[in-house]
Tab-separated table of C-alpha atoms in Angstrom:
chain	number	residue	atom	x	y	z
G	9	UNK	CA	-4.851	-16.564	-13.959
G	10	UNK	CA	-4.380	-14.051	-16.492
G	11	UNK	CA	-4.405	-10.873	-15.468
G	12	UNK	CA	-4.358	-7.410	-17.358
G	13	UNK	CA	-3.609	-3.980	-15.559
G	14	UNK	CA	-4.367	-0.829	-17.316
G	15	UNK	CA	-3.271	2.295	-15.669
G	16	UNK	CA	-1.894	5.216	-17.807
G	17	UNK	CA	0.741	5.948	-15.269
G	18	UNK	CA	1.546	2.162	-14.504
G	19	UNK	CA	2.367	0.753	-11.977
G	20	UNK	CA	0.372	3.691	-10.173
G	21	UNK	CA	-1.593	1.976	-7.302
G	22	UNK	CA	-0.544	-1.620	-8.555
G	23	UNK	CA	3.344	-1.212	-7.773
G	24	UNK	CA	2.818	-4.145	-5.173
G	25	UNK	CA	-0.142	-5.986	-6.519
G	26	UNK	CA	1.194	-6.711	-9.946
G	27	UNK	CA	4.598	-8.083	-8.850
G	28	UNK	CA	2.965	-10.226	-6.214
G	29	UNK	CA	0.503	-11.837	-8.843
G	30	UNK	CA	3.531	-12.170	-11.322
G	31	UNK	CA	5.634	-14.011	-8.840
G	32	UNK	CA	3.455	-17.241	-9.113
G	33	UNK	CA	4.592	-18.917	-12.295
G	34	UNK	CA	0.848	-20.138	-12.889
G	35	UNK	CA	0.095	-16.674	-13.553
G	36	UNK	CA	0.368	-14.462	-16.622
G	37	UNK	CA	0.446	-10.867	-16.084
G	38	UNK	CA	0.336	-7.999	-18.614
G	39	UNK	CA	0.196	-4.221	-18.084
G	40	UNK	CA	-0.828	-1.523	-20.502
G	41	UNK	CA	0.182	2.167	-19.901
G	42	UNK	CA	0.894	5.106	-21.900
G	43	UNK	CA	3.763	4.750	-23.870
G	44	UNK	CA	6.175	7.180	-22.373
G	45	UNK	CA	5.552	5.856	-18.683
G	46	UNK	CA	5.701	2.443	-19.875
G	47	UNK	CA	9.366	2.732	-21.558
G	48	UNK	CA	10.496	4.489	-17.755
G	49	UNK	CA	9.176	0.993	-16.190
G	50	UNK	CA	11.341	-1.285	-18.522
G	51	UNK	CA	12.794	-4.030	-15.765
G	52	UNK	CA	9.648	-3.569	-13.503
G	53	UNK	CA	9.335	-7.012	-12.861
G	54	UNK	CA	10.737	-9.980	-15.322
G	55	UNK	CA	7.126	-11.595	-15.562
G	56	UNK	CA	5.199	-8.454	-15.640
G	57	UNK	CA	4.845	-7.855	-19.877
G	58	UNK	CA	4.428	-4.280	-20.362
G	59	UNK	CA	3.010	-2.787	-23.267
G	60	UNK	CA	2.417	0.912	-24.327
G	61	UNK	CA	-0.073	2.798	-26.074
G	62	UNK	CA	0.701	6.376	-27.861
G	63	UNK	CA	-0.381	9.623	-25.784
G	64	UNK	CA	-3.964	10.273	-27.166
G	65	UNK	CA	-5.085	13.697	-28.743
G	66	UNK	CA	-6.640	15.495	-25.973
G	67	UNK	CA	-10.080	17.217	-26.590
G	68	UNK	CA	-10.720	20.020	-28.783
G	69	UNK	CA	-10.737	23.448	-27.650
G	70	UNK	CA	-14.306	24.143	-29.141
G	71	UNK	CA	-15.767	21.262	-27.110
G	72	UNK	CA	-17.867	22.529	-24.204
G	73	UNK	CA	-15.761	22.674	-21.370
G	74	UNK	CA	-18.047	20.367	-19.311
G	75	UNK	CA	-17.308	18.086	-21.791
G	76	UNK	CA	-13.346	18.029	-22.600
G	77	UNK	CA	-12.718	15.569	-19.715
G	78	UNK	CA	-14.987	13.193	-21.479
G	79	UNK	CA	-13.860	13.597	-25.039
G	80	UNK	CA	-9.986	13.208	-23.677
G	81	UNK	CA	-11.380	10.057	-21.995
G	82	UNK	CA	-13.064	8.330	-25.209
G	83	UNK	CA	-9.620	9.237	-27.093
G	84	UNK	CA	-7.742	7.689	-24.457
G	85	UNK	CA	-10.220	4.679	-24.140
G	86	UNK	CA	-9.960	3.726	-27.941
G	87	UNK	CA	-5.954	3.831	-27.624
G	88	UNK	CA	-5.955	1.275	-25.304
G	89	UNK	CA	-9.060	-0.576	-26.756
G	90	UNK	CA	-6.851	-0.793	-30.342
G	91	UNK	CA	-4.082	-2.416	-27.885
G	92	UNK	CA	-6.369	-4.908	-26.201
G	93	UNK	CA	-8.048	-5.943	-29.536
G	94	UNK	CA	-4.067	-6.845	-30.986
G	95	UNK	CA	-3.657	-8.693	-27.590
G	96	UNK	CA	-6.993	-10.686	-27.979
G	97	UNK	CA	-5.711	-11.390	-31.897
G	98	UNK	CA	-2.681	-13.012	-30.081
G	99	UNK	CA	-5.071	-15.296	-27.998
G	100	UNK	CA	-4.542	-13.362	-25.046
G	101	UNK	CA	-7.939	-13.505	-22.961
G	102	UNK	CA	-7.534	-12.062	-19.479
G	103	UNK	CA	-9.330	-13.547	-16.317
G	104	UNK	CA	-9.292	-10.448	-14.641
G	105	UNK	CA	-8.379	-7.146	-15.795
G	106	UNK	CA	-7.686	-4.503	-13.062
G	107	UNK	CA	-7.668	-0.649	-14.372
G	108	UNK	CA	-8.044	2.683	-13.058
G	109	UNK	CA	-11.055	4.234	-14.393
G	110	UNK	CA	-10.732	7.931	-14.204
G	111	UNK	CA	-9.147	8.744	-17.567
G	112	UNK	CA	-10.981	6.781	-19.652
G	113	UNK	CA	-8.718	3.387	-20.340
G	114	UNK	CA	-11.454	1.208	-18.718
G	115	UNK	CA	-14.384	2.345	-20.936
G	116	UNK	CA	-14.198	-0.048	-23.803
G	117	UNK	CA	-12.302	-3.103	-22.013
G	118	UNK	CA	-15.489	-5.198	-21.434
G	119	UNK	CA	-16.393	-4.648	-25.031
G	120	UNK	CA	-13.014	-6.223	-26.243
G	121	UNK	CA	-13.020	-8.968	-23.503
G	122	UNK	CA	-16.556	-9.653	-22.576
G	123	UNK	CA	-15.833	-12.631	-20.468
G	124	UNK	CA	-13.037	-11.030	-18.336
G	125	UNK	CA	-13.894	-9.761	-15.082
G	126	UNK	CA	-13.500	-6.015	-14.389
G	127	UNK	CA	-11.866	-4.437	-11.063
G	128	UNK	CA	-11.730	-0.943	-11.031
G	129	UNK	CA	-9.603	1.074	-8.632
G	130	UNK	CA	-12.300	3.744	-7.317
G	131	UNK	CA	-10.259	6.290	-5.742
G	132	UNK	CA	-12.371	9.469	-6.047
G	133	UNK	CA	-15.909	10.321	-7.383
G	134	UNK	CA	-16.620	13.866	-7.843
G	135	UNK	CA	-19.257	15.842	-6.264
G	136	UNK	CA	-20.411	19.485	-6.288
G	137	UNK	CA	-20.906	19.912	-2.428
G	138	UNK	CA	-19.939	18.046	0.336
G	139	UNK	CA	-16.228	17.164	-0.459
G	140	UNK	CA	-13.488	19.380	-2.290
G	141	UNK	CA	-15.611	21.906	-4.263
G	142	UNK	CA	-16.661	24.671	-2.451
G	143	UNK	CA	-14.977	23.352	0.849
G	144	UNK	CA	-12.349	26.294	0.913
G	145	UNK	CA	-13.618	29.880	0.792
G	146	UNK	CA	-10.749	31.596	-0.354
G	147	UNK	CA	-11.096	29.776	-3.825
G	148	UNK	CA	-14.902	29.470	-4.186
G	149	UNK	CA	-16.886	27.454	-6.359
G	150	UNK	CA	-19.248	28.610	-9.014
G	151	UNK	CA	-22.457	27.101	-10.187
G	152	UNK	CA	-20.515	26.552	-13.413
G	153	UNK	CA	-17.854	24.459	-11.413
G	154	UNK	CA	-20.968	22.251	-9.661
G	155	UNK	CA	-22.319	21.762	-13.236
G	156	UNK	CA	-18.555	20.823	-14.759
G	157	UNK	CA	-17.758	18.267	-11.886
G	158	UNK	CA	-21.209	16.185	-12.280
G	159	UNK	CA	-20.245	15.796	-16.111
G	160	UNK	CA	-16.758	14.811	-14.983
G	161	UNK	CA	-18.217	11.643	-13.474
G	162	UNK	CA	-19.597	10.620	-16.993
G	163	UNK	CA	-16.114	8.345	-17.362
G	164	UNK	CA	-16.445	6.627	-13.962
G	165	UNK	CA	-20.382	5.896	-14.315
G	166	UNK	CA	-20.024	4.069	-17.846
G	167	UNK	CA	-17.146	2.069	-16.508
G	168	UNK	CA	-18.978	1.134	-13.203
G	169	UNK	CA	-21.829	0.159	-15.025
G	170	UNK	CA	-19.482	-2.532	-16.714
G	171	UNK	CA	-17.552	-3.696	-13.862
G	172	UNK	CA	-17.730	-6.436	-11.574
G	173	UNK	CA	-16.203	-5.168	-8.445
G	174	UNK	CA	-14.468	-2.219	-7.358
G	175	UNK	CA	-12.033	-1.317	-4.648
G	176	UNK	CA	-11.374	1.905	-2.962
G	177	UNK	CA	-8.495	2.499	-0.187
G	178	UNK	CA	-10.356	3.805	2.257
G	179	UNK	CA	-13.969	4.220	3.722
G	180	UNK	CA	-14.481	7.765	3.174
G	181	UNK	CA	-13.225	7.214	-0.921
G	182	UNK	CA	-15.870	4.540	-1.063
G	183	UNK	CA	-18.592	6.822	0.413
G	184	UNK	CA	-18.196	9.385	-2.218
G	185	UNK	CA	-19.713	6.948	-4.994
G	186	UNK	CA	-23.441	6.581	-5.657
G	187	UNK	CA	-25.511	4.299	-3.114
G	188	UNK	CA	-26.052	2.018	-6.366
G	189	UNK	CA	-22.561	1.026	-6.757
G	190	UNK	CA	-21.160	1.161	-3.124
G	191	UNK	CA	-22.013	-2.785	-2.484
G	192	UNK	CA	-19.799	-3.928	-5.163
G	193	UNK	CA	-16.779	-1.876	-3.634
G	194	UNK	CA	-14.588	-3.374	-1.390
G	195	UNK	CA	-12.280	-1.063	1.037
G	196	UNK	CA	-8.642	-2.243	0.736
G	197	UNK	CA	-5.851	0.257	1.121
G	198	UNK	CA	-2.929	-0.140	-1.423
G	199	UNK	CA	-0.755	-0.743	1.495
G	200	UNK	CA	2.110	0.731	3.243
G	201	UNK	CA	5.676	-1.152	3.235
G	202	UNK	CA	6.123	-0.698	6.756
G	203	UNK	CA	9.714	-2.562	6.328
G	204	UNK	CA	10.642	0.431	4.427
G	205	UNK	CA	8.613	3.220	5.767
G	206	UNK	CA	9.747	2.857	9.704
G	207	UNK	CA	11.284	4.607	12.208
G	208	UNK	CA	14.986	4.773	12.183
G	209	UNK	CA	18.375	6.928	12.778
G	210	UNK	CA	19.441	9.584	10.103
G	211	UNK	CA	23.309	10.133	10.266
G	212	UNK	CA	23.726	12.662	7.908
G	213	UNK	CA	20.892	14.512	5.748
G	214	UNK	CA	22.582	17.054	3.544
G	215	UNK	CA	20.591	20.115	2.662
G	216	UNK	CA	20.584	21.813	-0.527
G	217	UNK	CA	22.959	24.647	-1.577
G	218	UNK	CA	25.503	23.848	0.863
G	219	UNK	CA	23.481	24.730	4.226
G	220	UNK	CA	24.570	21.880	6.117
G	221	UNK	CA	23.720	18.564	7.468
G	222	UNK	CA	20.807	17.686	9.607
G	223	UNK	CA	20.991	14.130	12.022
G	224	UNK	CA	18.754	12.614	14.222
G	225	UNK	CA	17.954	14.775	17.279
G	226	UNK	CA	17.878	18.127	15.370
G	227	UNK	CA	14.827	20.025	15.667
G	228	UNK	CA	12.807	19.549	12.496
G	229	UNK	CA	9.350	20.524	11.129
G	230	UNK	CA	8.374	18.541	7.855
G	231	UNK	CA	5.763	19.080	5.241
G	232	UNK	CA	5.148	16.692	2.206
G	233	UNK	CA	2.770	17.046	-0.895
G	234	UNK	CA	2.955	15.853	-4.068
G	235	UNK	CA	2.547	19.504	-5.124
G	236	UNK	CA	2.654	22.685	-2.891
G	237	UNK	CA	-0.958	23.676	-3.611
G	238	UNK	CA	-4.200	24.823	-1.783
G	239	UNK	CA	-5.898	21.461	-1.847
G	240	UNK	CA	-2.952	19.996	0.583
G	241	UNK	CA	-3.436	23.204	2.455
G	242	UNK	CA	0.000	24.606	1.313
G	243	UNK	CA	-1.715	28.280	2.077
G	244	UNK	CA	-2.318	27.372	5.823
G	245	UNK	CA	1.153	25.911	6.684
G	246	UNK	CA	3.078	29.107	4.651
G	247	UNK	CA	0.457	31.223	6.830
G	248	UNK	CA	1.733	29.340	10.251
G	249	UNK	CA	5.175	29.403	9.576
G	250	UNK	CA	6.561	32.890	10.581
G	251	UNK	CA	5.134	32.298	13.916
G	252	UNK	CA	6.675	28.953	14.317
G	253	UNK	CA	9.987	30.308	13.186
G	254	UNK	CA	10.095	32.860	15.566
G	255	UNK	CA	9.003	30.777	18.495
G	256	UNK	CA	11.674	28.299	17.507
G	257	UNK	CA	14.934	29.902	16.704
G	258	UNK	CA	16.850	26.280	16.174
G	259	UNK	CA	14.266	25.105	13.894
G	260	UNK	CA	14.949	23.692	10.382
G	261	UNK	CA	11.945	23.003	8.113
G	262	UNK	CA	12.114	20.560	5.311
G	263	UNK	CA	9.210	21.044	2.523
G	264	UNK	CA	8.915	18.267	-0.228
G	265	UNK	CA	6.709	18.689	-3.085
G	266	UNK	CA	6.607	20.029	-6.480
G	267	UNK	CA	5.439	23.190	-8.257
G	268	UNK	CA	3.023	21.903	-10.601
G	269	UNK	CA	-0.995	21.711	-9.850
G	270	UNK	CA	-2.253	18.036	-9.205
G	271	UNK	CA	-5.813	19.511	-8.127
G	272	UNK	CA	-7.733	22.216	-8.330
G	273	UNK	CA	-6.841	25.405	-10.713
G	274	UNK	CA	-3.648	26.989	-11.414
G	275	UNK	CA	-3.022	30.840	-10.253
G	276	UNK	CA	-4.085	33.486	-12.953
G	277	UNK	CA	-0.717	34.813	-13.449
G	278	UNK	CA	0.747	31.523	-14.243
G	279	UNK	CA	3.072	31.430	-11.168
G	280	UNK	CA	3.384	28.714	-8.651
G	281	UNK	CA	2.088	28.506	-5.392
G	282	UNK	CA	5.228	28.138	-3.940
G	283	UNK	CA	6.286	31.712	-4.981
G	284	UNK	CA	2.796	33.390	-4.258
G	285	UNK	CA	2.893	32.313	-0.745
G	286	UNK	CA	6.560	33.336	-0.392
G	287	UNK	CA	5.557	36.640	-1.525
G	288	UNK	CA	2.737	36.877	1.135
G	289	UNK	CA	4.407	36.059	4.231
G	290	UNK	CA	7.433	38.145	2.944
G	291	UNK	CA	10.124	38.572	5.615
G	292	UNK	CA	8.566	36.101	8.032
G	293	UNK	CA	10.266	32.997	6.596
G	294	UNK	CA	14.039	32.681	7.206
G	295	UNK	CA	15.652	31.089	4.270
G	296	UNK	CA	18.447	29.735	5.587
G	297	UNK	CA	15.714	27.536	7.749
G	298	UNK	CA	13.490	26.581	5.237
G	299	UNK	CA	14.370	24.456	2.992
G	300	UNK	CA	12.295	23.484	-0.296
G	301	UNK	CA	13.245	19.981	-1.478
G	302	UNK	CA	11.113	19.578	-4.403
G	303	UNK	CA	10.654	16.061	-5.278
G	304	UNK	CA	12.621	13.585	-3.606
G	305	UNK	CA	13.719	9.680	-4.057
G	306	UNK	CA	11.862	7.663	-1.873
G	307	UNK	CA	14.718	6.481	0.561
G	308	UNK	CA	15.443	10.570	0.660
G	309	UNK	CA	11.780	11.037	1.770
G	310	UNK	CA	11.606	8.427	4.426
G	311	UNK	CA	14.871	10.251	5.788
G	312	UNK	CA	12.942	13.181	5.917
G	313	UNK	CA	10.070	11.433	7.952
G	314	UNK	CA	12.659	10.035	10.324
G	315	UNK	CA	14.214	13.255	10.830
G	316	UNK	CA	10.962	14.914	11.718
G	317	UNK	CA	9.897	16.290	15.259
G	318	UNK	CA	7.073	17.385	13.926
G	319	UNK	CA	5.137	16.416	10.824
G	320	UNK	CA	2.352	18.746	9.348
G	321	UNK	CA	-0.654	16.997	6.831
G	322	UNK	CA	-3.552	19.206	5.349
G	323	UNK	CA	-5.807	18.220	2.945
G	324	UNK	CA	-9.407	19.192	1.560
G	325	UNK	CA	-12.010	16.469	2.038
G	326	UNK	CA	-10.282	14.663	-1.113
G	327	UNK	CA	-8.128	11.745	-1.889
G	328	UNK	CA	-6.068	10.558	1.630
G	329	UNK	CA	-2.524	10.758	0.739
G	330	UNK	CA	0.106	7.681	0.890
G	331	UNK	CA	2.357	10.427	2.516
G	332	UNK	CA	0.262	10.673	5.796
G	333	UNK	CA	0.297	6.851	6.383
G	334	UNK	CA	4.095	6.839	5.578
G	335	UNK	CA	4.674	9.476	8.227
G	336	UNK	CA	2.545	7.341	10.777
G	337	UNK	CA	4.292	4.008	9.759
G	338	UNK	CA	7.783	6.406	10.316
G	339	UNK	CA	6.406	6.798	13.585
G	340	UNK	CA	6.064	10.808	13.051
G	341	UNK	CA	4.359	12.950	15.361
G	342	UNK	CA	1.341	13.698	13.259
G	343	UNK	CA	-0.398	17.545	13.260
G	344	UNK	CA	-3.061	17.356	10.842
G	345	UNK	CA	-6.496	19.000	9.395
G	346	UNK	CA	-9.611	17.990	11.194
G	347	UNK	CA	-11.104	16.852	8.030
G	348	UNK	CA	-13.221	13.929	6.819
G	349	UNK	CA	-10.429	11.702	5.324
G	350	UNK	CA	-8.004	12.497	7.776
G	351	UNK	CA	-10.385	11.668	10.798
G	352	UNK	CA	-10.525	7.841	9.316
G	353	UNK	CA	-6.846	7.420	10.405
G	354	UNK	CA	-6.248	10.095	13.024
G	355	UNK	CA	-8.223	10.744	15.947
G	356	UNK	CA	-7.103	13.366	18.115
G	357	UNK	CA	-5.014	12.799	21.015
G	358	UNK	CA	-4.754	8.898	20.208
G	359	UNK	CA	-2.320	8.680	17.323
G	360	UNK	CA	-1.686	12.494	16.381
G	361	UNK	CA	-3.271	15.985	16.890
G	362	UNK	CA	-5.902	17.475	14.806
G	363	UNK	CA	-6.644	21.442	14.082
G	364	UNK	CA	-8.877	23.764	12.004
G	365	UNK	CA	-7.878	23.390	8.376
G	366	UNK	CA	-8.508	27.155	8.111
G	367	UNK	CA	-6.620	28.260	11.367
G	368	UNK	CA	-2.947	29.059	11.028
G	369	UNK	CA	-2.762	30.267	14.334
G	370	UNK	CA	-4.014	26.629	15.863
G	371	UNK	CA	-1.599	25.256	13.330
G	372	UNK	CA	1.312	27.120	14.660
G	373	UNK	CA	0.125	26.811	18.442
G	374	UNK	CA	0.179	23.055	17.949
G	375	UNK	CA	3.100	22.823	16.268
G	376	UNK	CA	4.907	24.891	18.869
G	377	UNK	CA	3.576	23.074	21.646
G	378	UNK	CA	4.811	19.549	20.074
G	379	UNK	CA	8.499	21.116	19.464
G	380	UNK	CA	8.742	22.690	23.077
G	381	UNK	CA	7.709	19.199	24.437
G	382	UNK	CA	8.679	16.498	22.045
G	383	UNK	CA	8.385	13.767	25.046
G	384	UNK	CA	5.008	14.593	25.122
G	385	UNK	CA	4.158	13.214	21.549
G	386	UNK	CA	6.157	9.942	22.053
G	387	UNK	CA	2.711	7.996	22.621
G	388	UNK	CA	1.120	9.386	19.609
G	389	UNK	CA	4.077	8.410	17.707
G	390	UNK	CA	4.073	5.052	18.786
G	391	UNK	CA	0.479	4.406	18.569
G	392	UNK	CA	0.592	5.895	15.011
G	393	UNK	CA	3.099	3.127	13.986
G	394	UNK	CA	0.811	0.270	15.550
G	395	UNK	CA	-1.921	1.271	13.668
G	396	UNK	CA	-0.395	1.322	10.300
G	397	UNK	CA	0.829	-2.341	11.210
G	398	UNK	CA	-2.678	-3.177	12.382
G	399	UNK	CA	-4.683	-1.881	9.592
G	400	UNK	CA	-2.487	-0.674	6.520
G	401	UNK	CA	0.437	-3.102	6.729
G	402	UNK	CA	1.507	-3.796	3.038
G	403	UNK	CA	2.433	-7.466	3.467
G	404	UNK	CA	0.068	-8.669	6.410
G	405	UNK	CA	-3.234	-6.533	5.665
G	406	UNK	CA	-3.409	-4.997	2.267
G	407	UNK	CA	-1.560	-7.160	0.046
G	408	UNK	CA	-3.081	-10.737	0.993
G	409	UNK	CA	-6.578	-9.168	1.086
G	410	UNK	CA	-5.973	-7.846	-2.993
G	411	UNK	CA	-4.731	-11.003	-4.016
G	412	UNK	CA	-7.620	-12.838	-2.706
G	413	UNK	CA	-10.086	-10.241	-4.145
G	414	UNK	CA	-8.120	-11.173	-7.533
G	415	UNK	CA	-8.262	-14.693	-6.963
G	416	UNK	CA	-12.025	-14.746	-6.288
G	417	UNK	CA	-13.267	-12.950	-9.151
G	418	UNK	CA	-11.035	-15.118	-11.466
G	419	UNK	CA	-12.405	-18.178	-9.993
G	420	UNK	CA	-15.893	-16.916	-10.705
G	421	UNK	CA	-16.054	-17.357	-14.352
G	422	UNK	CA	-18.395	-15.793	-16.939
G	423	UNK	CA	-21.610	-16.359	-15.138
G	424	UNK	CA	-20.312	-15.117	-11.613
G	425	UNK	CA	-20.625	-18.319	-10.112
């Protein structure tokens, strides 16, 4: 097979699939991404050829704000199309193209390679109600917001019309897409490397600023998000912390995540949500026991999860984080928001504990309950680990299904037969 991967932040969701396909000498695998990201990925795999396109110009400030994401997507799609045209001139004609359509890279690929089978990674379809928009009354949405997110789907809809198949990581994410396209979307998660994300002992976890060292057996509360922001319930977590810290004087808290905004809107004053909620809770936070680690390398992240006595995960009805499944794979005692994406993988009292997203008091009480009697959470920990092995394991579940999906598409040929 000849396979082309397209993702502005390659490898993104293709971190495992691209190497698995490239491992076969019978396959030829190329990957296109934004130039700056591709430079960082040199040496990713000896049989994955990496090609970069320059960062495209963004939308004009004069463009209607509903259409700025679409204009930026078209510019990015053009950049990818130019690179793809050069590949075609060199004689590379892919059997299958695996692309993430969110940023516009898939817009014109079928015009360059009309015979290729286009497989889209369908992560999230925006809706004006019923998912993230309008979920949190603290950050209300306007009629203008609902119109804007409807227009934001333009890029995906154009790409969907051109593709042969799609894949979504969870059923809830698939269900966000229009009925007309769902039948062509398979649900296959990217996969969790359970051999790496697994329970284990931690002998010495050095805290920042010389605050000491943690080891397995210490009482540790953990929270993880790509960035510390309301979409991942950071405000609810911070408001629960003073009560938890007061009740558990020996507790240490590890918080992983950056200060940018991945989702939602930035604060009007330009500050970070971390600073904002630290000011709000004021003296209720003991700076000697609450450790903001920022973004950390994967091995240190896994050590955070292995140290965890109780792990908190919150999310709006939005894309389900890899970190929740990695925490399950590490056998964490999960305390998570009772929101639709979470309920697909966690059942209250079975493999974790669920609480009302909007109730810091309920979160604090649940955390204190687990910390007070950690042995009672052991069955939940064990079941969480089993569920990852049964449903989301990279080597035995996700990767074989993804490889088969690509192979089947390649075998169909231009007539779909």
